[in-house]
Each structure stands twice: as structure tokens, then as C-alpha cells.
PDB file of C-alpha atoms in Angstrom:
ATOM      1  CA  MET A  23      82.063  87.719 230.586  1.00 63.00           C
ATOM      2  CA  LYS A  24      85.320  89.293 229.436  1.00 69.00           C
ATOM      3  CA  GLU A  25      88.246  88.852 231.803  1.00 75.00           C
ATOM      4  CA  SER A  26      90.305  91.943 232.610  1.00 88.00           C
ATOM      5  CA  ARG A  27      94.006  91.325 232.036  1.00 90.00           C
ATOM      6  CA  PRO A  28      96.860  93.715 232.770  1.00 93.00           C
ATOM      7  CA  SER A  29      98.887  94.840 229.778  1.00 94.00           C
ATOM      8  CA  PHE A  30     102.535  93.840 229.478  1.00 96.00           C
ATOM      9  CA  GLU A  31     103.354  97.542 229.857  1.00 96.00           C
ATOM     10  CA  ASP A  32     101.596  97.611 233.243  1.00 95.00           C
ATOM     11  CA  ILE A  33     103.233  94.365 234.373  1.00 96.00           C
ATOM     12  CA  TYR A  34     106.778  95.454 233.521  1.00 98.00           C
ATOM     13  CA  MET A  35     106.292  98.955 234.943  1.00 97.00           C
ATOM     14  CA  ARG A  36     105.079  97.382 238.189  1.00 97.00           C
ATOM     15  CA  LEU A  37     108.209  95.216 238.165  1.00 98.00           C
ATOM     16  CA  ALA A  38     110.377  98.339 237.718  1.00 98.00           C
ATOM     17  CA  ILE A  39     108.552  99.997 240.632  1.00 97.00           C
ATOM     18  CA  THR A  40     109.089  96.901 242.783  1.00 97.00           C
ATOM     19  CA  LEU A  41     112.786  96.762 241.839  1.00 98.00           C
ATOM     20  CA  ALA A  42     113.132 100.415 242.887  1.00 97.00           C
ATOM     21  CA  GLU A  43     112.305  99.307 246.440  1.00 97.00           C
ATOM     22  CA  ARG A  44     115.752  97.635 246.528  1.00 97.00           C
ATOM     23  CA  SER A  45     117.459 100.970 245.861  1.00 96.00           C
ATOM     24  CA  THR A  46     119.871 102.198 248.523  1.00 93.00           C
ATOM     25  CA  CYS A  47     119.897 105.801 247.246  1.00 93.00           C
ATOM     26  CA  ALA A  48     118.728 108.242 249.929  1.00 91.00           C
ATOM     27  CA  ARG A  49     117.187 110.736 247.481  1.00 90.00           C
ATOM     28  CA  LEU A  50     115.415 108.868 244.678  1.00 93.00           C
ATOM     29  CA  LYS A  51     114.578 105.187 244.249  1.00 96.00           C
ATOM     30  CA  VAL A  52     114.562 104.107 240.593  1.00 97.00           C
ATOM     31  CA  GLY A  53     114.067 100.726 238.908  1.00 98.00           C
ATOM     32  CA  THR A  54     114.607  99.563 235.312  1.00 98.00           C
ATOM     33  CA  VAL A  55     113.492  96.526 233.314  1.00 98.00           C
ATOM     34  CA  ILE A  56     114.723  95.762 229.792  1.00 98.00           C
ATOM     35  CA  THR A  57     112.564  93.374 227.756  1.00 98.00           C
ATOM     36  CA  SER A  58     112.336  92.007 224.241  1.00 98.00           C
ATOM     37  CA  THR A  59     109.911  93.895 221.982  1.00 98.00           C
ATOM     38  CA  ASP A  60     107.435  91.003 222.054  1.00 98.00           C
ATOM     39  CA  PHE A  61     107.548  91.153 225.901  1.00 98.00           C
ATOM     40  CA  ARG A  62     108.312  87.422 226.136  1.00 97.00           C
ATOM     41  CA  LYS A  63     111.735  87.883 227.728  1.00 98.00           C
ATOM     42  CA  VAL A  64     113.164  90.015 230.501  1.00 98.00           C
ATOM     43  CA  LEU A  65     116.670  90.772 229.266  1.00 98.00           C
ATOM     44  CA  ALA A  66     117.957  92.666 232.323  1.00 98.00           C
ATOM     45  CA  VAL A  67     116.945  94.548 235.453  1.00 98.00           C
ATOM     46  CA  GLY A  68     118.569  97.220 237.565  1.00 98.00           C
ATOM     47  CA  TYR A  69     118.003  99.640 240.426  1.00 98.00           C
ATOM     48  CA  ASN A  70     120.092 102.533 241.676  1.00 96.00           C
ATOM     49  CA  GLY A  71     122.610 102.150 244.454  1.00 95.00           C
ATOM     50  CA  ASN A  72     126.280 101.817 245.208  1.00 94.00           C
ATOM     51  CA  ALA A  73     128.550  99.314 243.452  1.00 94.00           C
ATOM     52  CA  SER A  74     128.470  95.662 244.523  1.00 92.00           C
ATOM     53  CA  GLY A  75     130.570  95.072 247.615  1.00 94.00           C
ATOM     54  CA  LEU A  76     130.557  98.723 248.703  1.00 94.00           C
ATOM     55  CA  HIS A  77     128.425 100.047 251.548  1.00 93.00           C
ATOM     56  CA  ASN A  78     124.682 100.158 250.851  1.00 91.00           C
ATOM     57  CA  GLY A  79     124.235 103.902 250.768  1.00 92.00           C
ATOM     58  CA  CYS A  80     125.162 107.115 249.042  1.00 93.00           C
ATOM     59  CA  ASP A  81     128.753 108.363 249.080  1.00 93.00           C
ATOM     60  CA  ARG A  82     127.661 112.019 249.292  1.00 92.00           C
ATOM     61  CA  ASP A  83     124.530 114.097 249.933  1.00 88.00           C
ATOM     62  CA  GLU A  84     124.918 116.224 246.792  1.00 86.00           C
ATOM     63  CA  VAL A  85     121.886 116.045 244.465  1.00 81.00           C
ATOM     64  CA  GLY A  86     122.914 114.525 241.139  1.00 79.00           C
ATOM     65  CA  ASN A  87     126.288 113.478 242.542  1.00 86.00           C
ATOM     66  CA  CYS A  88     125.527 111.052 245.368  1.00 92.00           C
ATOM     67  CA  GLY A  89     127.830 108.407 243.938  1.00 92.00           C
ATOM     68  CA  CYS A  90     125.125 105.813 243.270  1.00 94.00           C
ATOM     69  CA  LEU A  91     125.017 103.965 239.967  1.00 96.00           C
ATOM     70  CA  HIS A  92     121.763 104.720 238.161  1.00 96.00           C
ATOM     71  CA  SER A  93     119.220 101.957 237.638  1.00 97.00           C
ATOM     72  CA  GLU A  94     119.486 102.200 233.849  1.00 98.00           C
ATOM     73  CA  GLU A  95     123.273 101.954 234.125  1.00 97.00           C
ATOM     74  CA  ASN A  96     122.983  98.786 236.228  1.00 98.00           C
ATOM     75  CA  ALA A  97     120.450  97.306 233.782  1.00 98.00           C
ATOM     76  CA  VAL A  98     122.811  98.019 230.847  1.00 98.00           C
ATOM     77  CA  ILE A  99     125.666  96.367 232.774  1.00 97.00           C
ATOM     78  CA  ASN A 100     123.414  93.352 233.462  1.00 98.00           C
ATOM     79  CA  CYS A 101     122.159  93.040 229.859  1.00 98.00           C
ATOM     80  CA  ASP A 102     124.040  90.369 227.945  1.00 97.00           C
ATOM     81  CA  SER A 103     121.719  90.349 224.919  1.00 97.00           C
ATOM     82  CA  PRO A 104     123.400  91.192 221.615  1.00 97.00           C
ATOM     83  CA  ARG A 105     123.058  94.671 220.110  1.00 95.00           C
ATOM     84  CA  SER A 106     120.957  93.124 217.340  1.00 96.00           C
ATOM     85  CA  THR A 107     118.171  92.203 219.800  1.00 98.00           C
ATOM     86  CA  GLU A 108     115.399  94.809 219.772  1.00 98.00           C
ATOM     87  CA  LYS A 109     114.606  96.088 223.257  1.00 98.00           C
ATOM     88  CA  VAL A 110     111.986  97.967 225.270  1.00 98.00           C
ATOM     89  CA  VAL A 111     113.070  99.767 228.457  1.00 98.00           C
ATOM     90  CA  PHE A 112     110.745 100.329 231.408  1.00 98.00           C
ATOM     91  CA  VAL A 113     112.024 102.786 234.005  1.00 98.00           C
ATOM     92  CA  THR A 114     110.264 104.372 236.959  1.00 97.00           C
ATOM     93  CA  HIS A 115     111.635 107.834 236.076  1.00 97.00           C
ATOM     94  CA  LEU A 116     112.563 109.455 232.767  1.00 97.00           C
ATOM     95  CA  PRO A 117     116.273 108.689 232.263  1.00 97.00           C
ATOM     96  CA  CYS A 118     118.893 111.420 232.648  1.00 96.00           C
ATOM     97  CA  SER A 119     120.885 112.368 229.529  1.00 96.00           C
ATOM     98  CA  MET A 120     123.870 110.163 230.448  1.00 96.00           C
ATOM     99  CA  CYS A 121     121.640 107.110 230.980  1.00 97.00           C
ATOM    100  CA  ALA A 122     119.896 107.904 227.687  1.00 98.00           C
ATOM    101  CA  LYS A 123     123.308 107.726 226.006  1.00 98.00           C
ATOM    102  CA  ARG A 124     124.059 104.413 227.748  1.00 98.00           C
ATOM    103  CA  LEU A 125     120.732 102.976 226.572  1.00 98.00           C
ATOM    104  CA  ILE A 126     121.354 104.236 223.039  1.00 98.00           C
ATOM    105  CA  ASN A 127     124.777 102.519 223.049  1.00 97.00           C
ATOM    106  CA  LEU A 128     123.184  99.294 224.294  1.00 98.00           C
ATOM    107  CA  GLY A 129     121.807  99.028 220.762  1.00 95.00           C
ATOM    108  CA  ASN A 130     118.370  98.521 219.268  1.00 97.00           C
ATOM    109  CA  VAL A 131     116.364 100.139 222.057  1.00 98.00           C
ATOM    110  CA  ARG A 132     113.043 100.810 220.309  1.00 98.00           C
ATOM    111  CA  ARG A 133     111.012 102.326 223.148  1.00 98.00           C
ATOM    112  CA  VAL A 134     111.570 103.819 226.575  1.00 98.00           C
ATOM    113  CA  LEU A 135     108.546 103.798 228.866  1.00 98.00           C
ATOM    114  CA  TYR A 136     108.601 105.689 232.150  1.00 97.00           C
ATOM    115  CA  ALA A 137     106.165 106.471 234.980  1.00 97.00           C
ATOM    116  CA  HIS A 138     107.496 109.722 236.482  1.00 95.00           C
ATOM    117  CA  ASP A 139     109.220 112.758 235.033  1.00 92.00           C
ATOM    118  CA  TYR A 140     112.799 113.525 236.038  1.00 88.00           C
ATOM    119  CA  ARG A 141     113.982 117.012 236.997  1.00 84.00           C
ATOM    120  CA  ARG A 142     115.605 117.375 233.567  1.00 87.00           C
ATOM    121  CA  ARG A 143     114.171 116.291 230.221  1.00 93.00           C
ATOM    122  CA  ASP A 144     117.264 116.478 227.948  1.00 94.00           C
ATOM    123  CA  SER A 145     117.023 112.748 227.292  1.00 96.00           C
ATOM    124  CA  VAL A 146     113.791 113.130 225.301  1.00 97.00           C
ATOM    125  CA  ASP A 147     115.679 115.062 222.593  1.00 97.00           C
ATOM    126  CA  LEU A 148     118.568 112.567 222.615  1.00 98.00           C
ATOM    127  CA  PHE A 149     116.210 109.634 222.129  1.00 98.00           C
ATOM    128  CA  ALA A 150     114.365 111.504 219.356  1.00 98.00           C
ATOM    129  CA  GLN A 151     117.642 112.065 217.479  1.00 98.00           C
ATOM    130  CA  VAL A 152     118.132 108.304 217.128  1.00 98.00           C
ATOM    131  CA  GLY A 153     114.485 107.328 216.645  1.00 98.00           C
ATOM    132  CA  VAL A 154     113.744 105.872 220.086  1.00 98.00           C
ATOM    133  CA  ALA A 155     110.096 106.371 221.070  1.00 98.00           C
ATOM    134  CA  VAL A 156     109.538 107.762 224.583  1.00 98.00           C
ATOM    135  CA  ASP A 157     106.180 107.329 226.312  1.00 97.00           C
ATOM    136  CA  GLN A 158     104.946 108.007 229.806  1.00 96.00           C
ATOM    137  CA  ILE A 159     102.998 105.103 231.280  1.00 92.00           C
ATOM    138  CA  LEU A 160      99.971 105.634 233.409  1.00 84.00           C
ATOM    139  CA  MET A 161      99.040 102.442 235.203  1.00 63.00           C
ATOM    140  CA  SER A 162      95.784 102.408 233.217  1.00 54.00           C
ATOM    141  CA  GLY A 163      97.631 102.624 229.894  1.00 46.00           C
ATOM    142  CA  ILE A 164     100.080 104.708 227.901  1.00 43.00           C
ATOM    143  CA  GLN A 165      99.980 108.462 227.410  1.00 46.00           C
ATOM    144  CA  GLN A 166     101.851 109.799 224.387  1.00 43.00           C
ATOM    145  CA  GLU A 167     104.889 111.836 225.470  1.00 42.00           C
ATOM    146  CA  ARG A 168     104.680 115.618 225.141  1.00 38.00           C
ATOM    147  CA  LYS A 169     107.208 117.301 222.849  1.00 34.00           C
TER     148      LYS A 169
END
């Protein structure tokens, strides 16, 4: 009898979803996990919220300008792996364009996997320009991203 095992993609997306529960953002809870391409190492994690030591909440109610650091931004800050290390990023929501640029500057991001669309999709084009694959994960597997 063949044993059913979850894929690494499912495991790390579940971890990103669990990390999002720590978010202190009032509007959208997002989590990020950065791994090695062989999935043997978690290189960094992040979730959205205010800066360490500040109050655990948004600074403002304005959509897109609440003052919270984005989960991808926190994961990039937490990632101390060299640029030469190839990386896979798991994020609960498609990154915004600024977080896409941060992930691109992190170096050697090969794939970005996300569970939910974001209100804007500019990041898909940015990732394509530098050869980063973008896929939407369904918990039963991966669905190729629409262009």
C-alpha cells in the first residue's frame, strides 16, 4: 500500500499560512518562507506587521499604506544566506511590485510560489523580466501561473 506524503510545496505553503497568523496587520495577514531549492533548508521566514519594538498594529487605516512591513520584506531582512544560494519563496499572497523588487535583489530567487492573488499583479511581469518562475499553489499541487 502506497503511503500518501505531502509535497514540500504543500508543507512550506502551510508554514507560510501558519506564519501569517502572527501578523498584526488589520487588513491582510501574509506569511513568507524562503527555502533552498532542494527544500532541505528554511533560510528565512517573515510575516507582515509593525517594526520590532513598536506597537503591534497598523499605524494608519489607509489600504496599501497602513505602515506595516510586508512579510516578504521581513523575510528578506531575516535572510542571511549569500546571494549565491539559490532560493524558493513561498508566500500566502502574490507579492506586490516593491516586494518583488526586494526578492529580486535578495539574489538567486528561482521560484515564487503563492496561494492567493493580490489586488495588483505587476510583480508577475517584474519576475518574468529576470527569469523568476511564478506559480500559484493549490494545496493539492501546483497550477501553472496565467500570463
